[in-house]
Amino acid sequence: MLRRFILVLIINLILYSSKGLAAEVPFIGYGAGGYNGKLMIFSIPGLELLKEVPIGVDIHAHVTDGKNLFAIDKAQNVISIIDLSNSSVKKSIKLPDYFGPSSIAISKDGKSVYIAGELSGKVASVDVASGKVVTLDIKPLPSSPNFVALTTDGKYCLVSDYSNNRILRISTSPFKLDKELKLKSPHGIAVTPDGKSALVSSKFYASIIFVDLKDFKVEMGIKTGAVPLDVIIDSKGAFAYQSQHASSEIVKIDIAKREVVGRFSVKYNPSSISITPGDKYLVSVNKFSTGIYDGLYSNISENGGTVTPQNMEVIELASGKSIKQEAVSGDISDNIILSREAIKDASLKGKSEFIKKGSKPDVAPKEGVKISYIPADDRPPGVFDADDGAIEIRLKALSYIFAPNIVNCFKGDTVRFIITNIDEKALYIDKPDVVHGFTINGFEKQTNVLLPKGVSAVVEFVADKKGTFEFYCSNFCGPVHHEMRGRFVVE
Ligand SMILES: [Cu+2]
C-alpha cells in the first residue's frame, strides 16, 4: 500500500514538474520587480506567479544569455547574475558607488554587458567573467543615459540621454564615445535584426524616429501616439510595437513601410512591453489600474494610504485581442520572456496570484531605519531643526518633482524625512490614484518607500557618510517619472 502510494506520488511529481506545467505554460516571464527588489517569475499567457526571487532593492532591468539573467539594481548599484536552471543568484558584480543603473544590454557571446547609469551620467562596460567594470563619463553634465541597446554587429552601444536630447554612439572596443546624434526626448531604442536601423521613441514628440545606423543620422520620424516609451521589434523584423503611456495603447508599426498599421488599447498607461518567442503574445506592463483593482491591497498604514496595484495585460498579436489581465505586485520595469522548454528549473511549478487580497504593497526590506506613516503633513517644505535634535527634511512629491530637490545635512546627523504626495492627480494622464516613491541611491536600504496620497512617509536614519546622493521617484508615476529626481548632500 505504502509502496504504491509512493509510486503514485513519484509519477505525479514527474508529470507535474515537467509535462504538467509545460502543456499549459508555453512561456515564462521574468519581471524586474522594481521597488520590491525581486525577480518575479510568471506564466504566459496565464499570468500566474510561479516564483519570486528576492535579489535587491530596486530591480530595474535585465538581459539574458539564455542560461543566466543579468539584473541591475538601480538603488544598490549591483548586477545580479541569476542561474536560469534553478532561479537563484549565483554571482554579483558591484558597479561603482552611486552609478544608478537603469538599462542593460548584452553582447551576442554573453561575455560583456553594457549599462546606462541614469543617476550618475555614466555608461559602463562590464566583463562578465572577471567582473571588471570600465566607465565612461557622459558629458556635459547633467546627463541622463537611461537606455542602452547594442548594434547587431556588437560594435556600438546606442544610448539615449534625455537631459541633452541626443543619442550617443559608443564604440565597444575600445570603449569610447564615437558620435552623438541630436534627437528630442529619446527613450526606448530597438535595433532591427538586419542591423540597418534603430527605432527610437521620442517621448514628448509623440513619435518613433528611424535612425540610419550606417551613417548614424535621422532618416525620418512618424507620429505614433502620446508619450511613447518602450519600442520592441518582432523576431522577423517586420513589425515594431511601441507603448504609448498617455494614450494607453500599443501601436503596431510596419517597419518597411514606415507606417502605423494597428493600435491595441490597454488599461492603462503602459510602459515596458515584450513579445513571446515566435511573436504569439505581447505582454504590456500597465502602470495604472484606476478603477480595476481598487481595494485589493489594504491601506499602507493605520493612518490610510491607498495603493492600487499595477497590472500586466496579454495581447494575442494575431487577433489584437486582450486575452488576460492581472494585478501585479511591485513596479515591474522590464520583462524577459522565454519558452518553457528552454527552462530546466523544476522548482517553477507552484502557481499563485501576484497579490493576495488584503495584503500590503510589497516593498524590499529596510535596514537601520525607523519608518512610519502619519496623516498627511501640511506644513511647508524645507529643512528644519527639530526639537529632538534631528534634521527634519519635509519633502513634497508631486508630478513630477520633489520640493525641495536639493537638501543638505552634515555627516552624523540624524535625518528625518517627512515625505508627502501632494498630487491631486498625475499630470497629463489625469490619474487620481498616483503613487510616488522615494529612494536615495547610497541610502537605499533606509529609504525606498511608497508615497500614496493621504499620508506622509516618515523615515529616520543617521547620515553616516559624506557625499552627494541622488534620490529619485521609485514608483512609476507618469510621463515625466524618470525626471523626478533630487540630491541629498551630506557634508
Ligand atoms: Cu513620481
mmCIF file of N, CA, C and O in Angstrom, residues 93-135:
data_model
loop_
_atom_site.group_PDB
_atom_site.id
_atom_site.type_symbol
_atom_site.label_atom_id
_atom_site.label_comp_id
_atom_site.label_asym_id
_atom_site.label_seq_id
_atom_site.Cartn_x
_atom_site.Cartn_y
_atom_site.Cartn_z
ATOM 1 N N ILE A 93 28.012 41.386 -9.332
ATOM 2 C CA ILE A 93 29.103 42.275 -9.738
ATOM 3 C C ILE A 93 28.759 43.670 -9.244
ATOM 4 O O ILE A 93 27.668 44.182 -9.512
ATOM 5 N N LYS A 94 29.699 44.265 -8.500
ATOM 6 C CA LYS A 94 29.462 45.593 -7.941
ATOM 7 C C LYS A 94 29.781 46.639 -9.000
ATOM 8 O O LYS A 94 30.843 46.613 -9.611
ATOM 9 N N LEU A 95 28.855 47.549 -9.187
ATOM 10 C CA LEU A 95 29.110 48.706 -10.048
ATOM 11 C C LEU A 95 29.664 49.823 -9.168
ATOM 12 O O LEU A 95 29.570 49.755 -7.941
ATOM 13 N N PRO A 96 30.238 50.880 -9.766
ATOM 14 C CA PRO A 96 30.740 51.978 -8.922
ATOM 15 C C PRO A 96 29.618 52.564 -8.058
ATOM 16 O O PRO A 96 28.452 52.554 -8.451
ATOM 17 N N ASP A 97 29.990 53.081 -6.873
ATOM 18 C CA ASP A 97 29.006 53.712 -5.991
ATOM 19 C C ASP A 97 28.227 54.781 -6.750
ATOM 20 O O ASP A 97 28.802 55.508 -7.568
ATOM 21 N N TYR A 98 26.956 54.877 -6.457
ATOM 22 C CA TYR A 98 26.055 55.928 -6.982
ATOM 23 C C TYR A 98 25.883 55.870 -8.498
ATOM 24 O O TYR A 98 25.496 56.848 -9.120
ATOM 25 N N PHE A 99 26.190 54.734 -9.097
ATOM 26 C CA PHE A 99 26.111 54.610 -10.558
ATOM 27 C C PHE A 99 24.669 54.773 -11.053
ATOM 28 O O PHE A 99 24.416 55.357 -12.093
ATOM 29 N N GLY A 100 23.705 54.245 -10.327
ATOM 30 C CA GLY A 100 22.292 54.414 -10.693
ATOM 31 C C GLY A 100 21.921 53.796 -12.024
ATOM 32 O O GLY A 100 21.422 54.473 -12.919
ATOM 33 N N PRO A 101 22.134 52.464 -12.179
ATOM 34 C CA PRO A 101 21.878 51.825 -13.477
ATOM 35 C C PRO A 101 20.394 51.775 -13.821
ATOM 36 O O PRO A 101 19.562 51.531 -12.950
ATOM 37 N N SER A 102 20.076 52.020 -15.089
ATOM 38 C CA SER A 102 18.663 51.975 -15.471
ATOM 39 C C SER A 102 18.393 51.057 -16.648
ATOM 40 O O SER A 102 17.245 50.710 -16.896
ATOM 41 N N SER A 103 19.418 50.669 -17.392
ATOM 42 C CA SER A 103 19.188 49.834 -18.573
ATOM 43 C C SER A 103 20.448 49.022 -18.854
ATOM 44 O O SER A 103 21.559 49.460 -18.533
ATOM 45 N N ILE A 104 20.266 47.835 -19.436
ATOM 46 C CA ILE A 104 21.409 46.941 -19.674
ATOM 47 C C ILE A 104 21.258 46.260 -21.029
ATOM 48 O O ILE A 104 20.140 45.938 -21.447
ATOM 49 N N ALA A 105 22.382 46.068 -21.722
ATOM 50 C CA ALA A 105 22.398 45.321 -22.987
ATOM 51 C C ALA A 105 23.517 44.290 -22.891
ATOM 52 O O ALA A 105 24.473 44.475 -22.136
ATOM 53 N N ILE A 106 23.397 43.204 -23.653
ATOM 54 C CA ILE A 106 24.395 42.130 -23.570
ATOM 55 C C ILE A 106 24.934 41.802 -24.955
ATOM 56 O O ILE A 106 24.192 41.832 -25.946
ATOM 57 N N SER A 107 26.232 41.494 -25.012
ATOM 58 C CA SER A 107 26.838 41.124 -26.296
ATOM 59 C C SER A 107 26.330 39.742 -26.709
ATOM 60 O O SER A 107 25.883 38.960 -25.871
ATOM 61 N N LYS A 108 26.418 39.441 -28.004
ATOM 62 C CA LYS A 108 25.881 38.163 -28.505
ATOM 63 C C LYS A 108 26.571 36.960 -27.873
ATOM 64 O O LYS A 108 25.949 35.936 -27.628
ATOM 65 N N ASP A 109 27.871 37.091 -27.582
ATOM 66 C CA ASP A 109 28.585 35.962 -26.971
ATOM 67 C C ASP A 109 28.379 35.899 -25.453
ATOM 68 O O ASP A 109 28.889 34.997 -24.789
ATOM 69 N N GLY A 110 27.646 36.861 -24.905
ATOM 70 C CA GLY A 110 27.344 36.854 -23.469
ATOM 71 C C GLY A 110 28.518 37.239 -22.586
ATOM 72 O O GLY A 110 28.429 37.161 -21.363
ATOM 73 N N LYS A 111 29.626 37.667 -23.200
ATOM 74 C CA LYS A 111 30.818 37.947 -22.386
ATOM 75 C C LYS A 111 30.841 39.357 -21.795
ATOM 76 O O LYS A 111 31.547 39.610 -20.827
ATOM 77 N N SER A 112 30.097 40.270 -22.413
ATOM 78 C CA SER A 112 30.099 41.660 -21.932
ATOM 79 C C SER A 112 28.683 42.172 -21.769
ATOM 80 O O SER A 112 27.792 41.810 -22.547
ATOM 81 N N VAL A 113 28.488 43.017 -20.748
ATOM 82 C CA VAL A 113 27.229 43.755 -20.647
ATOM 83 C C VAL A 113 27.553 45.245 -20.596
ATOM 84 O O VAL A 113 28.637 45.647 -20.156
ATOM 85 N N TYR A 114 26.601 46.033 -21.073
ATOM 86 C CA TYR A 114 26.760 47.488 -21.139
ATOM 87 C C TYR A 114 25.592 48.105 -20.384
ATOM 88 O O TYR A 114 24.443 47.688 -20.563
ATOM 89 N N ILE A 115 25.911 49.073 -19.544
ATOM 90 C CA ILE A 115 24.889 49.565 -18.623
ATOM 91 C C ILE A 115 24.821 51.084 -18.643
ATOM 92 O O ILE A 115 25.848 51.767 -18.562
ATOM 93 N N ALA A 116 23.592 51.601 -18.771
ATOM 94 C CA ALA A 116 23.370 53.047 -18.730
ATOM 95 C C ALA A 116 23.165 53.463 -17.282
ATOM 96 O O ALA A 116 22.305 52.923 -16.590
ATOM 97 N N GLY A 117 23.966 54.407 -16.813
ATOM 98 C CA GLY A 117 23.877 54.889 -15.425
ATOM 99 C C GLY A 117 23.133 56.211 -15.388
ATOM 100 O O GLY A 117 23.730 57.283 -15.397
ATOM 101 N N GLU A 118 21.827 56.115 -15.319
ATOM 102 C CA GLU A 118 20.979 57.310 -15.404
ATOM 103 C C GLU A 118 21.301 58.328 -14.304
ATOM 104 O O GLU A 118 21.332 59.530 -14.540
ATOM 105 N N LEU A 119 21.536 57.838 -13.081
ATOM 106 C CA LEU A 119 21.712 58.773 -11.965
ATOM 107 C C LEU A 119 23.098 59.411 -11.930
ATOM 108 O O LEU A 119 23.273 60.498 -11.387
ATOM 109 N N SER A 120 24.095 58.737 -12.485
ATOM 110 C CA SER A 120 25.471 59.248 -12.406
ATOM 111 C C SER A 120 25.924 59.928 -13.683
ATOM 112 O O SER A 120 26.954 60.607 -13.696
ATOM 113 N N GLY A 121 25.201 59.735 -14.789
ATOM 114 C CA GLY A 121 25.679 60.276 -16.060
ATOM 115 C C GLY A 121 26.868 59.499 -16.598
ATOM 116 O O GLY A 121 27.760 60.060 -17.217
ATOM 117 N N LYS A 122 26.882 58.192 -16.345
ATOM 118 C CA LYS A 122 27.973 57.342 -16.842
ATOM 119 C C LYS A 122 27.396 56.153 -17.606
ATOM 120 O O LYS A 122 26.243 55.773 -17.400
ATOM 121 N N VAL A 123 28.236 55.567 -18.454
ATOM 122 C CA VAL A 123 27.893 54.299 -19.094
ATOM 123 C C VAL A 123 29.021 53.330 -18.767
ATOM 124 O O VAL A 123 30.189 53.726 -18.735
ATOM 125 N N ALA A 124 28.673 52.077 -18.479
ATOM 126 C CA ALA A 124 29.687 51.099 -18.087
ATOM 127 C C ALA A 124 29.758 49.946 -19.072
ATOM 128 O O ALA A 124 28.746 49.531 -19.638
ATOM 129 N N SER A 125 30.978 49.452 -19.253
ATOM 130 C CA SER A 125 31.215 48.206 -19.970
ATOM 131 C C SER A 125 31.720 47.212 -18.927
ATOM 132 O O SER A 125 32.640 47.517 -18.170
ATOM 133 N N VAL A 126 31.099 46.043 -18.861
ATOM 134 C CA VAL A 126 31.440 45.084 -17.807
ATOM 135 C C VAL A 126 31.833 43.755 -18.433
ATOM 136 O O VAL A 126 31.091 43.199 -19.249
ATOM 137 N N ASP A 127 33.013 43.269 -18.061
ATOM 138 C CA ASP A 127 33.437 41.939 -18.477
ATOM 139 C C ASP A 127 32.831 40.938 -17.488
ATOM 140 O O ASP A 127 33.139 40.978 -16.296
ATOM 141 N N VAL A 128 31.960 40.070 -17.991
ATOM 142 C CA VAL A 128 31.176 39.213 -17.098
ATOM 143 C C VAL A 128 32.068 38.244 -16.323
ATOM 144 O O VAL A 128 31.905 38.059 -15.110
ATOM 145 N N ALA A 129 33.050 37.627 -16.992
ATOM 146 C CA ALA A 129 33.877 36.605 -16.337
ATOM 147 C C ALA A 129 34.706 37.190 -15.199
ATOM 148 O O ALA A 129 34.757 36.641 -14.100
ATOM 149 N N SER A 130 35.356 38.331 -15.450
ATOM 150 C CA SER A 130 36.250 38.893 -14.425
ATOM 151 C C SER A 130 35.543 39.884 -13.507
ATOM 152 O O SER A 130 36.045 40.213 -12.440
ATOM 153 N N GLY A 131 34.386 40.390 -13.940
ATOM 154 C CA GLY A 131 33.688 41.415 -13.158
ATOM 155 C C GLY A 131 34.310 42.794 -13.301
ATOM 156 O O GLY A 131 33.947 43.726 -12.588
ATOM 157 N N LYS A 132 35.250 42.939 -14.237
ATOM 158 C CA LYS A 132 35.921 44.234 -14.426
ATOM 159 C C LYS A 132 34.954 45.238 -15.065
ATOM 160 O O LYS A 132 34.285 44.932 -16.051
ATOM 161 N N VAL A 133 34.898 46.423 -14.440
ATOM 162 C CA VAL A 133 33.972 47.462 -14.902
ATOM 163 C C VAL A 133 34.773 48.656 -15.410
ATOM 164 O O VAL A 133 35.662 49.151 -14.722
ATOM 165 N N VAL A 134 34.476 49.107 -16.617
ATOM 166 C CA VAL A 134 35.082 50.334 -17.149
ATOM 167 C C VAL A 134 33.950 51.328 -17.375
ATOM 168 O O VAL A 134 32.924 50.974 -17.960
ATOM 169 N N THR A 135 34.125 52.569 -16.883
ATOM 170 C CA THR A 135 33.037 53.536 -17.061
ATOM 171 C C THR A 135 33.475 54.697 -17.938
ATOM 172 O O THR A 135 34.661 55.005 -18.054
#
